[in-house]
Tab-separated table of C-alpha atoms and ligand atoms in Angstrom:
chain	number	residue	atom	x	y	z
A	1	MET	CA	-1.729	21.518	265.419
A	2	ASP	CA	1.101	20.268	263.223
A	3	LYS	CA	4.746	21.256	263.163
A	4	LEU	CA	7.489	20.569	260.638
A	5	ILE	CA	10.781	19.067	261.770
A	6	VAL	CA	13.499	20.081	259.324
A	7	GLU	CA	16.933	18.415	259.362
A	8	GLY	CA	19.160	20.926	257.625
A	9	GLY	CA	22.322	20.813	255.580
A	10	VAL	CA	21.368	18.842	252.448
A	11	PRO	CA	21.760	20.512	249.015
A	12	LEU	CA	18.473	19.997	247.151
A	13	THR	CA	18.731	18.397	243.715
A	14	GLY	CA	16.101	17.171	241.273
A	15	SER	CA	12.918	18.502	239.754
A	16	ILE	CA	9.715	19.906	241.251
A	17	GLU	CA	6.358	20.633	239.614
A	18	VAL	CA	4.948	24.067	240.451
A	19	SER	CA	1.278	23.972	241.556
A	20	GLY	CA	-1.585	26.168	240.393
A	21	SER	CA	-1.594	29.698	241.757
A	22	LYS	CA	-3.480	30.240	245.006
A	23	ASN	CA	-3.829	33.986	244.499
A	24	ALA	CA	-5.128	33.519	240.947
A	25	ALA	CA	-7.500	30.666	241.857
A	26	LEU	CA	-9.167	32.509	244.770
A	27	PRO	CA	-10.602	35.486	242.802
A	28	ILE	CA	-11.569	33.163	239.929
A	29	LEU	CA	-13.552	30.977	242.347
A	30	PHE	CA	-15.329	34.070	243.702
A	31	ALA	CA	-15.971	35.269	240.138
A	32	SER	CA	-18.035	32.124	239.545
A	33	ILE	CA	-20.782	33.874	241.600
A	34	LEU	CA	-21.201	36.146	238.567
A	35	LEU	CA	-22.092	33.329	236.160
A	36	THR	CA	-25.484	31.967	235.202
A	37	GLU	CA	-24.031	28.718	233.775
A	38	PRO	CA	-21.753	26.002	235.227
A	39	VAL	CA	-17.996	26.491	235.180
A	40	THR	CA	-15.028	24.127	235.468
A	41	ILE	CA	-11.727	25.415	236.847
A	42	ASN	CA	-8.615	23.224	236.451
A	43	ASN	CA	-5.228	23.251	238.210
A	44	VAL	CA	-6.702	24.529	241.484
A	45	PRO	CA	-4.141	23.764	244.225
A	46	ASP	CA	-5.204	21.609	247.173
A	47	LEU	CA	-4.833	24.206	249.933
A	48	ARG	CA	-6.653	25.269	253.059
A	49	ASP	CA	-7.575	28.678	251.552
A	50	ILE	CA	-9.141	26.927	248.561
A	51	ARG	CA	-11.210	24.650	250.815
A	52	THR	CA	-12.286	27.697	252.866
A	53	THR	CA	-13.381	29.438	249.651
A	54	ILE	CA	-15.360	26.402	248.533
A	55	ALA	CA	-17.037	26.226	251.957
A	56	LEU	CA	-17.954	29.890	251.612
A	57	LEU	CA	-19.290	29.474	248.057
A	58	LEU	CA	-21.498	26.618	249.317
A	59	LEU	CA	-22.857	28.887	252.078
A	60	LEU	CA	-23.499	31.622	249.511
A	61	GLY	CA	-25.636	29.155	247.551
A	62	CYS	CA	-23.332	27.870	244.767
A	63	ASP	CA	-23.167	24.132	244.071
A	64	CYS	CA	-19.444	23.279	244.270
A	65	GLY	CA	-17.434	20.108	243.941
A	66	TYR	CA	-13.636	19.754	244.232
A	67	GLU	CA	-11.768	16.674	243.050
A	68	ASN	CA	-8.349	16.080	241.455
A	69	ARG	CA	-7.559	19.803	241.433
A	70	LYS	CA	-10.703	20.488	239.440
A	71	VAL	CA	-13.501	22.679	240.807
A	72	ARG	CA	-16.961	22.478	239.261
A	73	ILE	CA	-19.412	25.207	240.224
A	74	SER	CA	-23.059	25.553	239.220
A	75	PRO	CA	-25.069	28.686	239.937
A	76	ASN	CA	-28.025	28.550	242.271
A	77	ALA	CA	-30.131	30.972	244.316
A	78	LEU	CA	-27.583	33.192	246.095
A	79	HIS	CA	-27.507	34.118	249.801
A	80	PRO	CA	-25.771	37.372	250.793
A	81	LYS	CA	-23.979	36.390	254.031
A	82	ALA	CA	-20.247	35.641	254.414
A	83	PRO	CA	-19.892	34.752	258.119
A	84	TYR	CA	-17.077	35.919	260.375
A	85	ASP	CA	-15.874	32.373	261.158
A	86	LEU	CA	-14.793	31.913	257.540
A	87	VAL	CA	-13.751	35.496	256.751
A	88	ARG	CA	-11.411	35.763	259.745
A	89	THR	CA	-9.412	32.726	258.584
A	90	MET	CA	-9.021	34.094	255.063
A	91	ARG	CA	-9.100	37.785	254.238
A	92	ALA	CA	-9.642	37.096	250.526
A	93	SER	CA	-13.269	36.213	251.489
A	94	VAL	CA	-14.001	39.908	251.039
A	95	LEU	CA	-13.791	39.190	247.293
A	96	CYS	CA	-17.400	37.948	247.377
A	97	LEU	CA	-18.571	41.516	248.011
A	98	GLY	CA	-18.429	42.783	244.403
A	99	PRO	CA	-19.985	39.670	242.808
A	100	LEU	CA	-22.839	39.573	245.388
A	101	LEU	CA	-23.643	43.283	245.046
A	102	VAL	CA	-23.844	43.142	241.273
A	103	ARG	CA	-25.758	39.834	241.164
A	104	ILE	CA	-28.311	40.254	243.987
A	105	GLY	CA	-27.985	43.895	245.075
A	106	GLN	CA	-26.967	43.022	248.626
A	107	ALA	CA	-24.049	41.571	250.574
A	108	ARG	CA	-23.425	40.928	254.259
A	109	VAL	CA	-19.711	40.264	254.655
A	110	ALA	CA	-17.865	40.130	257.982
A	111	LEU	CA	-15.269	42.897	258.266
A	112	PRO	CA	-11.982	40.955	258.069
A	113	GLY	CA	-10.215	42.757	260.938
A	114	GLY	CA	-6.449	42.852	261.420
A	115	CYS	CA	-3.959	40.142	260.634
A	116	SER	CA	-0.402	39.452	261.674
A	117	ILE	CA	1.120	41.424	258.793
A	118	GLY	CA	-0.828	44.618	259.335
A	119	ALA	CA	-4.171	46.418	259.420
A	120	ARG	CA	-5.136	45.629	255.784
A	121	PRO	CA	-8.229	47.837	255.477
A	122	VAL	CA	-10.829	47.480	252.694
A	123	ASP	CA	-11.645	51.191	252.362
A	124	GLN	CA	-10.571	51.274	248.696
A	125	HIS	CA	-12.989	48.456	247.842
A	126	LEU	CA	-15.906	50.223	249.571
A	127	LYS	CA	-15.118	53.649	248.108
A	128	GLY	CA	-15.174	52.164	244.608
A	129	PHE	CA	-18.498	50.360	245.143
A	130	GLU	CA	-20.010	53.590	246.537
A	131	GLN	CA	-19.021	55.368	243.333
A	132	MET	CA	-20.892	52.635	241.463
A	133	GLY	CA	-24.038	53.295	243.522
A	134	ALA	CA	-23.746	50.982	246.562
A	135	HIS	CA	-24.377	52.075	250.192
A	136	PHE	CA	-22.696	50.521	253.222
A	137	GLU	CA	-23.420	50.264	256.919
A	138	LEU	CA	-21.493	48.490	259.611
A	139	GLU	CA	-23.669	46.273	261.825
A	140	GLU	CA	-22.357	43.876	264.465
A	141	GLY	CA	-18.990	43.592	262.691
A	142	TYR	CA	-20.554	43.021	259.274
A	143	ILE	CA	-20.307	45.286	256.237
A	144	ILE	CA	-23.867	45.457	254.945
A	145	GLY	CA	-23.882	46.582	251.310
A	146	ARG	CA	-26.995	47.413	249.270
A	147	CYS	CA	-27.553	48.764	245.806
A	148	ARG	CA	-30.037	48.846	242.965
A	149	LYS	CA	-28.203	48.049	239.729
A	150	LEU	CA	-24.496	48.965	240.005
A	151	ARG	CA	-23.506	51.499	237.353
A	152	GLY	CA	-20.148	52.084	235.689
A	153	ALA	CA	-17.898	54.734	237.248
A	154	HIS	CA	-14.471	56.329	236.912
A	155	ILE	CA	-12.577	55.041	239.943
A	156	THR	CA	-9.063	56.101	240.936
A	157	PHE	CA	-7.513	54.002	243.700
A	158	ASP	CA	-5.452	55.894	246.318
A	159	LEU	CA	-2.888	53.086	246.039
A	160	PRO	CA	-2.646	49.995	243.829
A	161	THR	CA	-4.548	47.287	245.714
A	162	VAL	CA	-4.678	43.737	244.368
A	163	GLY	CA	-7.887	42.704	246.136
A	164	GLY	CA	-9.524	46.106	245.519
A	165	THR	CA	-8.797	45.926	241.789
A	166	GLU	CA	-10.145	42.348	241.616
A	167	ASN	CA	-13.317	43.157	243.574
A	168	LEU	CA	-14.167	46.207	241.450
A	169	LEU	CA	-13.276	44.410	238.224
A	170	MET	CA	-15.711	41.589	239.082
A	171	ALA	CA	-18.522	44.040	239.872
A	172	ALA	CA	-17.867	46.143	236.764
A	173	VAL	CA	-18.251	43.286	234.274
A	174	LEU	CA	-22.002	43.088	235.021
A	175	ALA	CA	-22.597	46.782	235.878
A	176	ASP	CA	-24.450	49.211	233.617
A	177	GLY	CA	-22.124	51.037	231.218
A	178	GLU	CA	-18.381	51.638	231.341
A	179	THR	CA	-16.090	51.486	234.375
A	180	VAL	CA	-12.535	52.796	234.360
A	181	LEU	CA	-10.161	51.633	237.113
A	182	GLU	CA	-7.189	54.004	237.429
A	183	ASN	CA	-4.063	53.333	239.488
A	184	ALA	CA	-5.148	49.684	239.300
A	185	ALA	CA	-2.820	46.896	240.465
A	186	ARG	CA	-0.979	45.102	237.630
A	187	GLU	CA	-0.297	41.699	239.216
A	188	PRO	CA	-0.368	38.662	236.873
A	189	GLU	CA	-3.212	37.232	238.997
A	190	ILE	CA	-5.374	40.212	237.952
A	191	VAL	CA	-4.588	39.507	234.300
A	192	GLU	CA	-5.563	35.891	234.943
A	193	LEU	CA	-8.891	36.950	236.499
A	194	ALA	CA	-9.580	39.225	233.508
A	195	ASN	CA	-8.758	36.362	231.116
A	196	PHE	CA	-11.163	34.105	232.997
A	197	LEU	CA	-13.933	36.729	232.902
A	198	MET	CA	-13.362	37.366	229.192
A	199	SER	CA	-13.615	33.628	228.525
A	200	CYS	CA	-17.130	33.965	230.023
A	201	GLY	CA	-18.040	36.870	227.731
A	202	ALA	CA	-16.862	39.947	229.727
A	203	HIS	CA	-15.538	43.038	227.916
A	204	ILE	CA	-12.260	44.138	229.517
A	205	ASP	CA	-9.342	46.129	228.164
A	206	GLY	CA	-6.065	47.284	229.715
A	207	HIS	CA	-5.704	44.511	232.349
A	208	GLY	CA	-2.023	44.258	233.287
A	209	THR	CA	-1.725	48.075	233.067
A	210	SER	CA	-2.686	50.641	235.687
A	211	CYS	CA	-5.813	51.662	233.729
A	212	ILE	CA	-8.452	48.964	233.167
A	213	ARG	CA	-11.590	49.679	231.127
A	214	ILE	CA	-14.617	47.458	231.503
A	215	THR	CA	-17.906	47.616	229.589
A	216	GLY	CA	-20.700	45.871	231.444
A	217	VAL	CA	-22.614	42.993	229.826
A	218	ASN	CA	-26.016	41.534	230.815
A	219	SER	CA	-24.794	38.057	231.747
A	220	LEU	CA	-21.754	35.800	231.674
A	221	HIS	CA	-21.782	32.261	230.297
A	222	GLY	CA	-19.998	29.118	231.514
A	223	THR	CA	-16.430	28.176	230.627
A	224	GLU	CA	-13.583	25.773	231.359
A	225	PHE	CA	-10.413	27.493	232.553
A	226	THR	CA	-6.962	26.364	233.734
A	227	VAL	CA	-5.278	28.414	236.478
A	228	MET	CA	-1.714	29.716	235.923
A	229	PRO	CA	1.172	28.285	237.976
A	230	ASP	CA	1.985	29.904	241.323
A	231	ARG	CA	4.799	32.443	240.976
A	232	ILE	CA	5.389	32.726	244.730
A	233	GLU	CA	5.583	28.963	245.233
A	234	ALA	CA	8.004	28.809	242.269
A	235	ALA	CA	10.104	31.654	243.688
A	236	THR	CA	10.227	29.897	247.073
A	237	PHE	CA	11.683	26.787	245.375
A	238	LEU	CA	14.248	28.940	243.542
A	239	ALA	CA	15.263	30.278	246.955
A	240	ALA	CA	15.446	26.689	248.272
A	241	ALA	CA	17.943	25.828	245.532
A	242	GLY	CA	19.944	28.939	246.433
A	243	ILE	CA	20.026	28.625	250.208
A	244	THR	CA	21.007	24.917	250.110
A	245	HIS	CA	23.519	25.404	247.251
A	246	GLY	CA	21.638	22.799	245.256
A	247	GLU	CA	20.307	22.434	241.722
A	248	LEU	CA	16.572	22.335	240.998
A	249	LEU	CA	14.564	22.138	237.796
A	250	LEU	CA	11.147	23.762	238.211
A	251	ARG	CA	8.583	22.380	235.825
A	252	ASN	CA	5.589	24.535	234.893
A	253	CYS	CA	7.364	27.624	236.258
A	254	PRO	CA	5.987	31.093	235.346
A	255	PHE	CA	9.425	32.489	234.436
A	256	ALA	CA	8.302	35.754	232.796
A	257	GLU	CA	6.337	36.780	235.906
A	258	LEU	CA	9.355	36.202	238.161
A	259	GLU	CA	11.787	38.694	236.689
A	260	ALA	CA	12.156	40.928	239.763
A	261	VAL	CA	12.922	37.850	241.879
A	262	THR	CA	15.271	36.076	239.459
A	263	LEU	CA	17.308	39.266	238.924
A	264	LYS	CA	17.903	39.577	242.681
A	265	LEU	CA	18.727	35.886	243.095
A	266	GLN	CA	21.196	36.140	240.210
A	267	GLU	CA	22.712	39.220	241.861
A	268	MET	CA	23.158	37.068	244.981
A	269	GLY	CA	25.162	34.554	242.933
A	270	MET	CA	22.597	32.043	241.660
A	271	GLU	CA	22.403	30.818	238.073
A	272	ILE	CA	18.824	30.717	236.800
A	273	THR	CA	18.005	29.787	233.214
A	274	ALA	CA	14.841	28.960	231.306
A	275	THR	CA	15.256	25.629	229.454
A	276	ALA	CA	12.898	23.564	227.309
A	277	ASP	CA	12.068	21.387	230.364
A	278	GLY	CA	11.562	24.196	232.871
A	279	VAL	CA	13.546	26.709	234.863
A	280	LEU	CA	16.917	25.477	236.084
A	281	ALA	CA	18.239	27.091	239.266
A	282	LYS	CA	21.598	26.361	240.836
A	283	CYS	CA	23.973	27.921	243.265
A	284	ALA	CA	27.588	26.817	243.106
A	285	ARG	CA	29.137	29.964	244.623
A	286	PRO	CA	28.805	31.598	248.032
A	287	LEU	CA	25.764	33.901	248.217
A	288	HIS	CA	26.373	37.606	248.624
A	289	GLY	CA	24.186	40.322	250.076
A	290	VAL	CA	21.746	42.476	248.079
A	291	ASP	CA	19.267	45.240	248.865
A	292	ILE	CA	15.568	44.916	248.090
A	293	THR	CA	12.472	47.080	248.378
A	294	THR	CA	9.117	45.360	248.148
A	295	GLN	CA	6.801	46.988	245.624
A	296	PRO	CA	3.617	46.319	243.691
A	297	TYR	CA	4.123	44.201	240.534
A	298	PRO	CA	6.368	44.317	238.534
A	299	GLY	CA	8.552	45.230	241.545
A	300	PHE	CA	9.922	42.756	244.098
A	301	PRO	CA	6.920	40.962	245.698
A	302	THR	CA	6.259	41.385	249.412
A	303	ASP	CA	5.231	37.702	249.364
A	304	MET	CA	8.925	36.769	248.762
A	305	GLN	CA	10.400	39.111	251.365
A	306	ALA	CA	10.681	36.563	254.192
A	307	GLN	CA	12.172	33.889	251.923
A	308	ILE	CA	14.903	36.102	250.447
A	309	MET	CA	15.697	37.386	253.929
A	310	SER	CA	16.527	33.822	254.992
A	311	MET	CA	19.012	33.684	252.110
A	312	MET	CA	20.488	37.059	253.115
A	313	CYS	CA	21.145	35.682	256.606
A	314	LEU	CA	23.745	33.346	255.058
A	315	ALA	CA	25.049	35.702	252.364
A	316	GLU	CA	28.456	37.387	252.509
A	317	GLY	CA	28.226	41.044	253.521
A	318	ALA	CA	25.208	43.162	254.393
A	319	SER	CA	21.717	43.320	252.891
A	320	ILE	CA	18.934	45.842	253.375
A	321	VAL	CA	15.227	44.996	253.126
A	322	GLN	CA	12.624	47.765	252.849
A	323	GLU	CA	9.047	46.567	253.272
A	324	SER	CA	6.910	49.173	251.534
A	325	ILE	CA	3.610	47.260	251.190
A	326	PHE	CA	2.704	46.080	254.707
A	327	GLU	CA	3.534	47.890	257.938
A	328	ASN	CA	4.166	44.857	260.126
A	329	ARG	CA	5.761	42.196	257.975
A	330	PHE	CA	8.928	41.446	259.934
A	331	MET	CA	7.513	38.893	262.380
A	332	HIS	CA	9.949	36.268	261.049
A	333	VAL	CA	12.987	38.350	262.029
A	334	LEU	CA	13.039	37.419	265.721
A	335	GLU	CA	12.559	33.765	264.774
A	336	LEU	CA	15.472	33.891	262.306
A	337	MET	CA	17.573	35.402	265.086
A	338	ARG	CA	16.816	32.315	267.190
A	339	LEU	CA	18.705	30.374	264.496
A	340	GLY	CA	21.687	32.728	264.791
A	341	ALA	CA	20.839	35.362	262.156
A	342	GLN	CA	22.062	38.918	262.691
A	343	ILE	CA	19.268	41.338	261.811
A	344	LYS	CA	18.343	44.808	263.023
A	345	ILE	CA	14.941	46.365	262.369
A	346	SER	CA	14.298	50.071	262.165
A	347	GLY	CA	10.690	50.842	261.210
A	348	ARG	CA	10.039	49.264	257.830
A	349	THR	CA	13.734	48.554	257.206
A	350	ALA	CA	15.662	45.432	258.180
A	351	MET	CA	19.451	45.309	258.040
A	352	VAL	CA	20.860	41.818	257.687
A	353	ARG	CA	24.500	40.976	258.304
A	354	GLY	CA	25.344	37.604	256.807
A	355	VAL	CA	26.666	34.910	259.159
A	356	LYS	CA	28.706	31.782	258.358
A	357	ARG	CA	26.060	29.387	259.623
A	358	LEU	CA	22.613	29.099	261.159
A	359	THR	CA	21.898	26.479	263.813
A	360	GLY	CA	18.587	24.666	264.166
A	361	ALA	CA	16.116	25.638	266.916
A	362	PRO	CA	12.365	25.594	267.564
A	363	VAL	CA	10.695	28.559	265.825
A	364	MET	CA	7.159	29.840	265.457
A	365	ALA	CA	5.528	30.694	262.120
A	366	SER	CA	3.526	33.945	262.188
A	367	ASP	CA	2.059	34.085	258.686
A	368	LEU	CA	2.060	32.192	255.419
A	369	ARG	CA	5.225	33.534	253.766
A	370	ALA	CA	7.097	33.894	257.065
A	371	SER	CA	6.570	30.143	257.531
A	372	ALA	CA	8.142	29.479	254.135
A	373	GLY	CA	11.104	31.669	255.068
A	374	LEU	CA	11.617	29.661	258.265
A	375	VAL	CA	11.452	26.326	256.416
A	376	LEU	CA	14.130	27.624	254.006
A	377	ALA	CA	16.317	28.737	256.904
A	378	GLY	CA	15.821	25.302	258.486
A	379	LEU	CA	16.927	23.586	255.259
A	380	ALA	CA	20.230	25.464	255.420
A	381	ALA	CA	20.752	25.400	259.196
A	382	ARG	CA	23.007	22.925	260.961
A	383	GLY	CA	20.913	20.492	263.015
A	384	THR	CA	17.167	20.359	263.589
A	385	THR	CA	14.658	23.186	263.225
A	386	ALA	CA	11.092	22.677	264.395
A	387	VAL	CA	8.710	25.097	262.668
A	388	ARG	CA	5.555	25.391	264.763
A	389	ARG	CA	2.098	26.752	263.805
A	390	ILE	CA	2.439	25.571	260.229
A	391	TYR	CA	-1.297	25.844	259.650
A	392	HIS	CA	-0.263	29.143	258.048
A	393	LEU	CA	1.929	27.233	255.584
A	394	ASP	CA	-0.893	24.847	254.707
A	395	ARG	CA	-3.012	27.832	253.631
A	396	GLY	CA	-0.733	28.531	250.688
A	397	TYR	CA	1.785	25.754	249.898
A	398	GLU	CA	0.600	22.453	248.487
A	399	HIS	CA	2.222	19.551	250.407
A	400	ILE	CA	5.457	21.529	250.702
A	401	GLU	CA	7.298	18.912	252.765
A	402	ASN	CA	6.502	16.151	250.244
A	403	LYS	CA	7.690	18.288	247.342
A	404	LEU	CA	10.920	19.261	249.109
A	405	ASN	CA	11.555	15.688	250.318
A	406	THR	CA	11.461	14.397	246.722
A	407	VAL	CA	14.503	16.583	245.990
A	408	GLY	CA	16.477	15.493	249.042
A	409	ALA	CA	15.134	17.511	251.980
A	410	ARG	CA	14.586	15.768	255.305
A	411	ILE	CA	11.340	17.184	256.653
A	412	ARG	CA	8.675	15.398	258.649
A	413	ARG	CA	5.308	16.532	259.929
A	414	GLU	CA	4.504	15.887	263.564
A	415	LYS	CA	1.552	16.618	265.793
A	416	GLU	CA	2.287	19.180	268.503
B	501	UD1	C1	-2.832	40.432	247.908
B	501	UD1	C2	-2.310	39.029	248.027
B	501	UD1	C3	-1.194	38.960	249.068
B	501	UD1	C4	-0.117	39.971	248.759
B	501	UD1	C5	-0.709	41.346	248.551
B	501	UD1	C6	0.310	42.381	248.081
B	501	UD1	C7	-4.203	37.619	247.484
B	501	UD1	C8	-5.248	36.661	247.989
B	501	UD1	N1	-3.398	38.142	248.418
B	501	UD1	O1	-3.391	40.788	249.154
B	501	UD1	O2	-0.649	37.631	249.057
B	501	UD1	O3	0.794	40.037	249.842
B	501	UD1	O4	-1.763	41.303	247.558
B	501	UD1	O5	0.915	41.956	246.903
B	501	UD1	O6	-4.077	37.841	246.297
B	501	UD1	N2	-4.928	48.696	251.263
B	501	UD1	C9	-5.621	49.778	251.760
B	501	UD1	N3	-6.971	49.834	251.537
B	501	UD1	C10	-7.636	48.883	250.823
B	501	UD1	C11	-6.911	47.776	250.312
B	501	UD1	C12	-5.548	47.707	250.548
B	501	UD1	O7	-5.053	50.646	252.405
B	501	UD1	O8	-8.861	49.003	250.653
B	501	UD1	C13	-3.458	48.592	251.509
B	501	UD1	C14	-3.081	47.364	252.327
B	501	UD1	O9	-3.211	47.593	253.710
B	501	UD1	C15	-1.639	47.149	251.897
B	501	UD1	C16	-1.650	47.587	250.417
B	501	UD1	O10	-2.829	48.382	250.265
B	501	UD1	O11	-0.796	48.011	252.623
B	501	UD1	C17	-1.690	46.450	249.427
B	501	UD1	O12	-2.756	45.586	249.764
B	501	UD1	P1	-3.520	44.708	248.670
B	501	UD1	O13	-2.799	44.826	247.365
B	501	UD1	O14	-4.959	45.045	248.693
B	501	UD1	O15	-3.318	43.239	249.234
B	501	UD1	P2	-4.353	42.061	249.269
B	501	UD1	O16	-5.234	42.104	248.060
B	501	UD1	O17	-4.994	41.993	250.611
């Protein structure tokens, strides 16, 4: 197991290229199960979750190759089983359910189980597929789904779910007739998935709104598609500029999709401007506290909650964080307190009182974004912070220490 040793206290300056979006690439890779012709997907980040997905696609019968951030996938005879060993390391594996059901009328997908940020059920996915004509049983920890031909349905989600919307969208493009998804999630990654599917011949309308209409087609053809840049990686680098009082230019930064984040960072005292070369972020003044509530897009993303909390720890005054998406997403708080942060948790609310300085210490990463928050805190802390269990970080950030070191950070990877 690797850990990152972060020597803090250096303002970051220079430019960083934002990688392709993990959360857009994953559903697009699963959507390739729907195609009857080869597909090429560009700008796919080199991450553990991507390699897990490719391993799963190979097991499901697709021919896949990954080189230079390009994935080539050719259809083949499909197998219905997504085994627990892969699904437990990456919950997004459940996204093969919709494509398998609509392509081969059966799927055998391990039930993902809990994770460190909460229960994360898949009831909304299953309810939607049942409305389209699928039946499910639970056998030895596997969801066994069967159907004849899925048919279009009018589905209203109880809550906007990103994965649920993606799974149903993928099934609906090849189902019989029209499907309407109401109270759908509106995340940019869903728009990206719809754009990919439409480039293969799917009929979709309303993606990016809470009502998506899909008219099923008989088959989808091949395409070449380039994945959008990663808005959460970009936002994490904006926070890195802020917490170190540096100046970073982010190239290939999805500025329009980051509005909720940039507004809060500006409220904290950062200057963030879109220029012809990229997004320029600097922080010349002391940070001050703000309040945030995590919400579905276009609200403040839960995937940036840990990172902005690290900034709040060093901001003047008090900040309040309400986590409204996941019930257990404050695992980073006790670790931040080991660095000297003053935070109190009450249910889904964290109250942060800014301190003058953080001091380096060994800390433990609990999930992907929490790890990023701890690296940011380490960059600003006095002395050395060792962030352990960074396999979480490697799931979602492409060579983060190399990228940060090119702009002045002092981070090295060591074996435990
Ligand atoms: C996706 C993102 C993740 C992000 C999250 C919220 C990917 C690969 N992951 O996760 O990074 O943090 O969106 O923006 O894109 N829920 C149910 N029943 C369901 C499905 C979800 O109750 O059937 C609940 C969840 O427990 C959670 C909320 O709905 O409280 C939102 O979850 P969802 O949007 O589905 O998140 P993911 O797709 O798992």
